Amino acid sequence: MQSSLSLSLSPHTSLTIPRPNQSSFATSAKPINLRFCGLRREALGDFSPLLTRRLHLNSITARRHSAADLVVSASLSGGNGSPPKSFDYDLLIIGAGVGGHGAALHAVEKGLKTGIIEGDVVGGTCVNRGCVPSKALLAVSGRMRELQSEHHLKALGLQVSAAGYDRQGVADHANNLASKIRNNLTNSMKAIGVDILTGVGTILGPQKVKVGSDKVVTAQNIIIATGSVPFVPKGIEVDGKTVITSDHALKLESVPDWIAIVGSGYIGLEFSDVYTALGSEVTFIEALDQLMPGFDPEIGKLAQRVLINPRKIDYHTGVFATKITPAKDGKPVIIELIDAKTKEPKDTLEVDAALIATGRAPFTQGLGLENVNVATQRGFVPVDERMRVIDANGNLVPHLFCIGDANGKMMLAHAASAQGISVVEQVTGRDHVLNHLSIPAACFTHPEISMVGLTEPQAREKAEKEGFEVSIAKTSFKANTKALAENEGEGLAKLIYRPDSGEILGVHIFGLHAADLIHEASNAIALGTRIQDIKLAVHAHPTLSEVLDELFKSAKVKAQVASPVSEPVAV
Amino acid sequence: MAHLLNTSFIPSSSSSSSPTLRPRNPTILIQTRRPPTRIVAKIREIFMPALSSTMTEGKIVSWMKSEGDKLSKGESVVVVESDKADMDVETFYDGYLAAIMVEEGGVAPVGSAIALLAESQAEIADAKSKAASSSAETTNSAAENVGPTVVAAAAPPQVKEAASLSLSLSTHPASEGGKRVVASPYAKKLAKELKVELGRVVGSGPSGRVVAKDVEAAAAAAVSVGPTAAEAASVAAKSVGVELGTVVPFTTMQGAVSRNMVESLAVPTFRVGYTFTTDALDALYKKIKSKGVTMTALLAKATALALAKHPVVNSSCRDGKSFTYNSSINIAVAVAMDGGLITPVLQDADKVDIYSLSRKWKELVDKARAKQLQPQEYNTGTFTLSNLGMFGVDRFDAILPPGTGAIMAVGASQPTVVATKDGRIGMKNQMQVNVTADHRVIYGADLASFLQTLANIIEDPKDLTF
């Protein structure tokens, strides 16, 4: 109800304004939106000033509706505004994954009449075949690990008899979680009046989309949010039983004795955590020379020391799996490896199962991009920094945006959502460019890995180019009271910063609850908070957040405190 | 950067009231020092840095450089784990990492040399020889250090030898005739840890893959050989692993055992079991253990005293037509020996006092080990005791040796919850025995009353000591 109240305002202010062109729309809409944002809180607390302002706004926009009309129409359309004359929707999103969902919610909040097209199940990869069910499995693996670690339990004075698990029970937990979140997601959109259109969405032309086989809908703006599917390199035959992708693995239909995981990125690492906790042995196959490429090298090294070396895991690096044959006729899964550089055959592995975690490929086929003259690059939809789709000639395609895995900028669920929100901000008249360096990422192993911003080599490269100095600060979880109380002192937090300005370039954490700890750093980056300011902020003691407190305090910034945090207030 | 070392870890700055001592700067520069001997001026020692005020020793997590690598000032060389954190340690000088003196996983006290840094490549060899000589002195360095002969270090060569004797190769189809070994990741890790050569382990996993338990079994087999060899050097040569897939003829002793066992099938035997409460016996044993009395001697004595009251149980049937009532009570006790079994005999066990009996027993066992038992010392038994209680066996069944009337199989004495006659539940040590007897001469009632007598003696053992 709260949202529909605040939302009823916007359609009449922004969307019914005649728009001869984009620029005039932007200039006219901007101040209105700003005032609207300021109004929101008041709207919830005190209704009468809102009404008067509404009338005022209406007069500004020269609407014929009276205030009463306005309220009625708002309640009838469930807060989704009255239909525009020329388009079926203000915003149409193709793909109801986390990115599309985030965009839809924000669009409704901004008063846009929003439709979302889903050809499969609501929730997309993250909810159904990704982050969500994997967290359920990882929750199980974390507990199994604790219960199996006699040494650790003994140090805490605990005694537990042999821990065991029921595979189907674990699988059900993951499945139940996915359907629960899927329902939550669906209901959250339905509740605020987002139209969920079932069927495959195909772009027919500018502002026109076909849903399913015959239905055609039009929209002022369209967001492509079709996401991605597991990438399976050539030569690998996926049978879904013994050679699997994350889609199959999350169903946990079996726990093989020995599983090879091709790729040691986030997905591979998380699954290695799950499988080893459930008793499997794991062999990593990594094409690059080092495990865990993409992580800060120092974090990767420590993570290898904790997550790989002591576990029942071995690895082959610098090799490609050129051919993987599923198990059949009593033969095991056969994996042929070649040297990544010389391309010479190197080894053959026989294992019980292979998980292909070589990344994800954009799911953009059959989207009708050719109808708007857009050529994908390796399947990705080319976009500018505002997620506006670029056509084959390098020109922007008006009213067409692409977010999430489909554009490949940053293949993370929350990044897709943030991009979607950014697009909605733009189409409702507020220019917005998402700072991808402020988007945190996390790998939910035990312990977790998280990061935001640049890695040390990236920062050094940038510093070289732009001519500034880079400093590094590190703190260990071994010095944190809470971590030691949990007997989980293994861990490191690393801060990469500019000593001249105190700007945070990157933060990397490996340790207990790292994924939850990163947000202090990512928020600081997003808001531009400098170290000299944030180091004065207070953290509760004893908490893991003190690891970051220590980290900021150990940084040596030459610049003085730019501005006092706030005026001292006596309490 | 050099000033950062130690200064931030000085106790005053680390505010002892705070539970979190903070390592302010995690990159530590190695301080090198000139060798006190000044043999070669350009070789510097890299020593274990003090990473915190409370640190007394550090563990080498990993060497980031290997011997012979060129180092430049400020480069990370080694990761050291202190009581608080893992830290990369950097070198303060340019040069070559000439010799690593403390291997990964090794622990060194703060200030002790962990590696040598040579200024030029030419000096690497000098440094190496220096490291070799000094590593013998610094025995406190790494556990894996070659210098000190640690007890544990004696086992691995044994393991290797024993493992190499088991020639069977992995039968994995992809092993290409043994050239390639298919082993699971954990099996590989274990093999490295336990120093087991994977190529010689027989795989029991899918398609003959070597899995962890195969490696464990291989290591255990090799280790179980180890102590025997250490115990008696004279038999070390014989106590090697079993050659799988081969046929080995019986030794003389094994041949004798085999003949006797087959012969025993001609005797109609039956069995009677009994459970003794041994609290009193255990208490007695505890009391007189210091005087050299063994449990075997106590049991032999008790059995002999019971036999004295039941001469029929001490009899035997030689020809199938008559009883032979033996004049003396000679208790034979089965002893497992390397590659066989022998039954030294405690003669006149009913008459000899418990202390003499214990001494006699010890003498017999020593002789048996040295294979010096005289025939009358092992073949004059009239009643046999076989005890597997020390292995935790609670009951078993023995085969009657030909020429005797009965054999008693003794299980372990274990605390047992029992209902007592006064209707309470109590905890008592109980031991199960099972007597196998020749039914031609010894009948069920004979054994039963013999066991009842024995039970009385064991449960009230005051007579055992006279």
mmCIF file of N, CA and C in Angstrom, chain A residues 492-545:
data_model
loop_
_atom_site.group_PDB
_atom_site.id
_atom_site.type_symbol
_atom_site.label_atom_id
_atom_site.label_comp_id
_atom_site.label_asym_id
_atom_site.label_seq_id
_atom_site.Cartn_x
_atom_site.Cartn_y
_atom_site.Cartn_z
ATOM 1 N N LEU A 492 42.346 -13.164 6.122
ATOM 2 C CA LEU A 492 43.123 -11.976 5.803
ATOM 3 C C LEU A 492 42.193 -10.942 5.180
ATOM 4 N N ALA A 493 42.380 -9.696 5.557
ATOM 5 C CA ALA A 493 41.685 -8.618 4.851
ATOM 6 C C ALA A 493 42.758 -7.709 4.285
ATOM 7 N N LYS A 494 42.529 -7.271 3.067
ATOM 8 C CA LYS A 494 43.562 -6.508 2.363
ATOM 9 C C LYS A 494 42.921 -5.263 1.775
ATOM 10 N N LEU A 495 43.562 -4.156 1.999
ATOM 11 C CA LEU A 495 43.058 -2.875 1.517
ATOM 12 C C LEU A 495 44.061 -2.305 0.526
ATOM 13 N N ILE A 496 43.561 -1.922 -0.646
ATOM 14 C CA ILE A 496 44.409 -1.294 -1.654
ATOM 15 C C ILE A 496 43.930 0.145 -1.770
ATOM 16 N N TYR A 497 44.812 1.093 -1.558
ATOM 17 C CA TYR A 497 44.348 2.477 -1.468
ATOM 18 C C TYR A 497 45.400 3.453 -1.973
ATOM 19 N N ARG A 498 44.949 4.679 -2.149
ATOM 20 C CA ARG A 498 45.857 5.758 -2.542
ATOM 21 C C ARG A 498 46.271 6.492 -1.294
ATOM 22 N N PRO A 499 47.558 6.463 -0.957
ATOM 23 C CA PRO A 499 47.973 7.137 0.274
ATOM 24 C C PRO A 499 47.837 8.660 0.175
ATOM 25 N N ASP A 500 47.824 9.187 -1.047
ATOM 26 C CA ASP A 500 47.750 10.644 -1.171
ATOM 27 C C ASP A 500 46.351 11.176 -0.867
ATOM 28 N N SER A 501 45.330 10.451 -1.337
ATOM 29 C CA SER A 501 43.984 10.979 -1.163
ATOM 30 C C SER A 501 43.149 10.187 -0.162
ATOM 31 N N GLY A 502 43.592 8.971 0.134
ATOM 32 C CA GLY A 502 42.801 8.130 1.019
ATOM 33 C C GLY A 502 41.678 7.414 0.299
ATOM 34 N N GLU A 503 41.734 7.399 -1.031
ATOM 35 C CA GLU A 503 40.703 6.729 -1.802
ATOM 36 C C GLU A 503 40.873 5.208 -1.711
ATOM 37 N N ILE A 504 39.772 4.513 -1.517
ATOM 38 C CA ILE A 504 39.817 3.051 -1.457
ATOM 39 C C ILE A 504 39.726 2.518 -2.885
ATOM 40 N N LEU A 505 40.730 1.749 -3.299
ATOM 41 C CA LEU A 505 40.728 1.206 -4.656
ATOM 42 C C LEU A 505 40.175 -0.208 -4.691
ATOM 43 N N GLY A 506 40.417 -0.926 -3.629
ATOM 44 C CA GLY A 506 39.917 -2.299 -3.592
ATOM 45 C C GLY A 506 40.049 -2.869 -2.196
ATOM 46 N N VAL A 507 39.138 -3.761 -1.852
ATOM 47 C CA VAL A 507 39.243 -4.468 -0.581
ATOM 48 C C VAL A 507 38.970 -5.937 -0.861
ATOM 49 N N HIS A 508 39.799 -6.785 -0.290
ATOM 50 C CA HIS A 508 39.674 -8.224 -0.495
ATOM 51 C C HIS A 508 39.702 -8.897 0.866
ATOM 52 N N ILE A 509 38.753 -9.762 1.075
ATOM 53 C CA ILE A 509 38.679 -10.416 2.375
ATOM 54 C C ILE A 509 38.595 -11.917 2.183
ATOM 55 N N PHE A 510 39.385 -12.638 2.949
ATOM 56 C CA PHE A 510 39.255 -14.090 3.012
ATOM 57 C C PHE A 510 39.148 -14.435 4.485
ATOM 58 N N GLY A 511 38.035 -14.994 4.867
ATOM 59 C CA GLY A 511 37.895 -15.341 6.278
ATOM 60 C C GLY A 511 36.441 -15.531 6.633
ATOM 61 N N LEU A 512 36.214 -15.784 7.915
ATOM 62 C CA LEU A 512 34.874 -16.044 8.413
ATOM 63 C C LEU A 512 33.926 -14.892 8.037
ATOM 64 N N HIS A 513 32.807 -15.211 7.415
ATOM 65 C CA HIS A 513 31.779 -14.239 7.038
ATOM 66 C C HIS A 513 32.288 -13.087 6.184
ATOM 67 N N ALA A 514 33.283 -13.368 5.366
ATOM 68 C CA ALA A 514 33.848 -12.326 4.502
ATOM 69 C C ALA A 514 32.778 -11.704 3.609
ATOM 70 N N ALA A 515 31.840 -12.528 3.146
ATOM 71 C CA ALA A 515 30.816 -12.025 2.221
ATOM 72 C C ALA A 515 29.943 -10.966 2.883
ATOM 73 N N ASP A 516 29.754 -11.080 4.183
ATOM 74 C CA ASP A 516 28.943 -10.078 4.884
ATOM 75 C C ASP A 516 29.776 -8.862 5.264
ATOM 76 N N LEU A 517 31.075 -9.070 5.388
ATOM 77 C CA LEU A 517 31.936 -7.975 5.849
ATOM 78 C C LEU A 517 32.259 -6.971 4.751
ATOM 79 N N ILE A 518 32.145 -7.383 3.501
ATOM 80 C CA ILE A 518 32.661 -6.566 2.399
ATOM 81 C C ILE A 518 31.878 -5.269 2.223
ATOM 82 N N HIS A 519 30.625 -5.253 2.696
ATOM 83 C CA HIS A 519 29.768 -4.119 2.361
ATOM 84 C C HIS A 519 30.176 -2.801 2.973
ATOM 85 N N GLU A 520 30.890 -2.856 4.052
ATOM 86 C CA GLU A 520 31.388 -1.608 4.597
ATOM 87 C C GLU A 520 32.341 -0.960 3.582
ATOM 88 N N ALA A 521 33.139 -1.818 2.949
ATOM 89 C CA ALA A 521 34.081 -1.306 1.960
ATOM 90 C C ALA A 521 33.376 -0.923 0.665
ATOM 91 N N SER A 522 32.430 -1.747 0.217
ATOM 92 C CA SER A 522 31.779 -1.435 -1.055
ATOM 93 C C SER A 522 30.933 -0.166 -0.928
ATOM 94 N N ASN A 523 30.306 0.006 0.212
ATOM 95 C CA ASN A 523 29.545 1.244 0.423
ATOM 96 C C ASN A 523 30.470 2.448 0.442
ATOM 97 N N ALA A 524 31.618 2.279 1.068
ATOM 98 C CA ALA A 524 32.570 3.388 1.119
ATOM 99 C C ALA A 524 32.994 3.779 -0.290
ATOM 100 N N ILE A 525 33.236 2.750 -1.130
ATOM 101 C CA ILE A 525 33.636 3.048 -2.505
ATOM 102 C C ILE A 525 32.476 3.717 -3.247
ATOM 103 N N ALA A 526 31.276 3.172 -3.086
ATOM 104 C CA ALA A 526 30.112 3.709 -3.800
ATOM 105 C C ALA A 526 29.847 5.161 -3.400
ATOM 106 N N LEU A 527 30.040 5.460 -2.132
ATOM 107 C CA LEU A 527 29.732 6.800 -1.653
ATOM 108 C C LEU A 527 30.939 7.726 -1.678
ATOM 109 N N GLY A 528 32.089 7.156 -2.071
ATOM 110 C CA GLY A 528 33.292 7.971 -2.142
ATOM 111 C C GLY A 528 33.877 8.321 -0.783
ATOM 112 N N THR A 529 33.575 7.520 0.211
ATOM 113 C CA THR A 529 34.120 7.792 1.546
ATOM 114 C C THR A 529 35.623 7.526 1.550
ATOM 115 N N ARG A 530 36.366 8.429 2.175
ATOM 116 C CA ARG A 530 37.813 8.273 2.224
ATOM 117 C C ARG A 530 38.218 7.550 3.499
ATOM 118 N N ILE A 531 39.386 6.943 3.442
ATOM 119 C CA ILE A 531 39.846 6.160 4.595
ATOM 120 C C ILE A 531 39.950 7.034 5.845
ATOM 121 N N GLN A 532 40.473 8.251 5.658
ATOM 122 C CA GLN A 532 40.673 9.114 6.823
ATOM 123 C C GLN A 532 39.352 9.434 7.518
ATOM 124 N N ASP A 533 38.244 9.325 6.776
ATOM 125 C CA ASP A 533 36.931 9.558 7.399
ATOM 126 C C ASP A 533 36.393 8.274 8.027
ATOM 127 N N ILE A 534 36.465 7.208 7.250
ATOM 128 C CA ILE A 534 35.827 5.970 7.723
ATOM 129 C C ILE A 534 36.585 5.377 8.903
ATOM 130 N N LYS A 535 37.862 5.689 9.006
ATOM 131 C CA LYS A 535 38.625 5.097 10.109
ATOM 132 C C LYS A 535 38.177 5.647 11.458
ATOM 133 N N LEU A 536 37.446 6.741 11.432
ATOM 134 C CA LEU A 536 36.951 7.308 12.692
ATOM 135 C C LEU A 536 35.596 6.727 13.085
ATOM 136 N N ALA A 537 34.999 5.967 12.176
ATOM 137 C CA ALA A 537 33.710 5.350 12.494
ATOM 138 C C ALA A 537 33.914 4.249 13.530
ATOM 139 N N VAL A 538 32.880 4.027 14.319
ATOM 140 C CA VAL A 538 33.011 3.099 15.452
ATOM 141 C C VAL A 538 32.396 1.745 15.101
ATOM 142 N N HIS A 539 33.075 0.694 15.510
ATOM 143 C CA HIS A 539 32.591 -0.666 15.306
ATOM 144 C C HIS A 539 32.334 -1.308 16.656
ATOM 145 N N ALA A 540 31.285 -2.093 16.738
ATOM 146 C CA ALA A 540 30.981 -2.767 17.999
ATOM 147 C C ALA A 540 32.071 -3.778 18.307
ATOM 148 N N HIS A 541 32.342 -3.911 19.589
ATOM 149 C CA HIS A 541 33.354 -4.866 20.010
ATOM 150 C C HIS A 541 32.711 -5.934 20.872
ATOM 151 N N PRO A 542 33.026 -7.169 20.726
ATOM 152 C CA PRO A 542 33.892 -7.753 19.707
ATOM 153 C C PRO A 542 33.081 -8.271 18.535
ATOM 154 N N THR A 543 33.409 -7.826 17.368
ATOM 155 C CA THR A 543 32.739 -8.303 16.157
ATOM 156 C C THR A 543 33.778 -8.532 15.072
ATOM 157 N N LEU A 544 33.378 -9.284 14.079
ATOM 158 C CA LEU A 544 34.262 -9.521 12.943
ATOM 159 C C LEU A 544 34.498 -8.226 12.170
ATOM 160 N N SER A 545 33.539 -7.297 12.266
ATOM 161 C CA SER A 545 33.688 -6.048 11.517
ATOM 162 C C SER A 545 34.925 -5.275 11.971
#
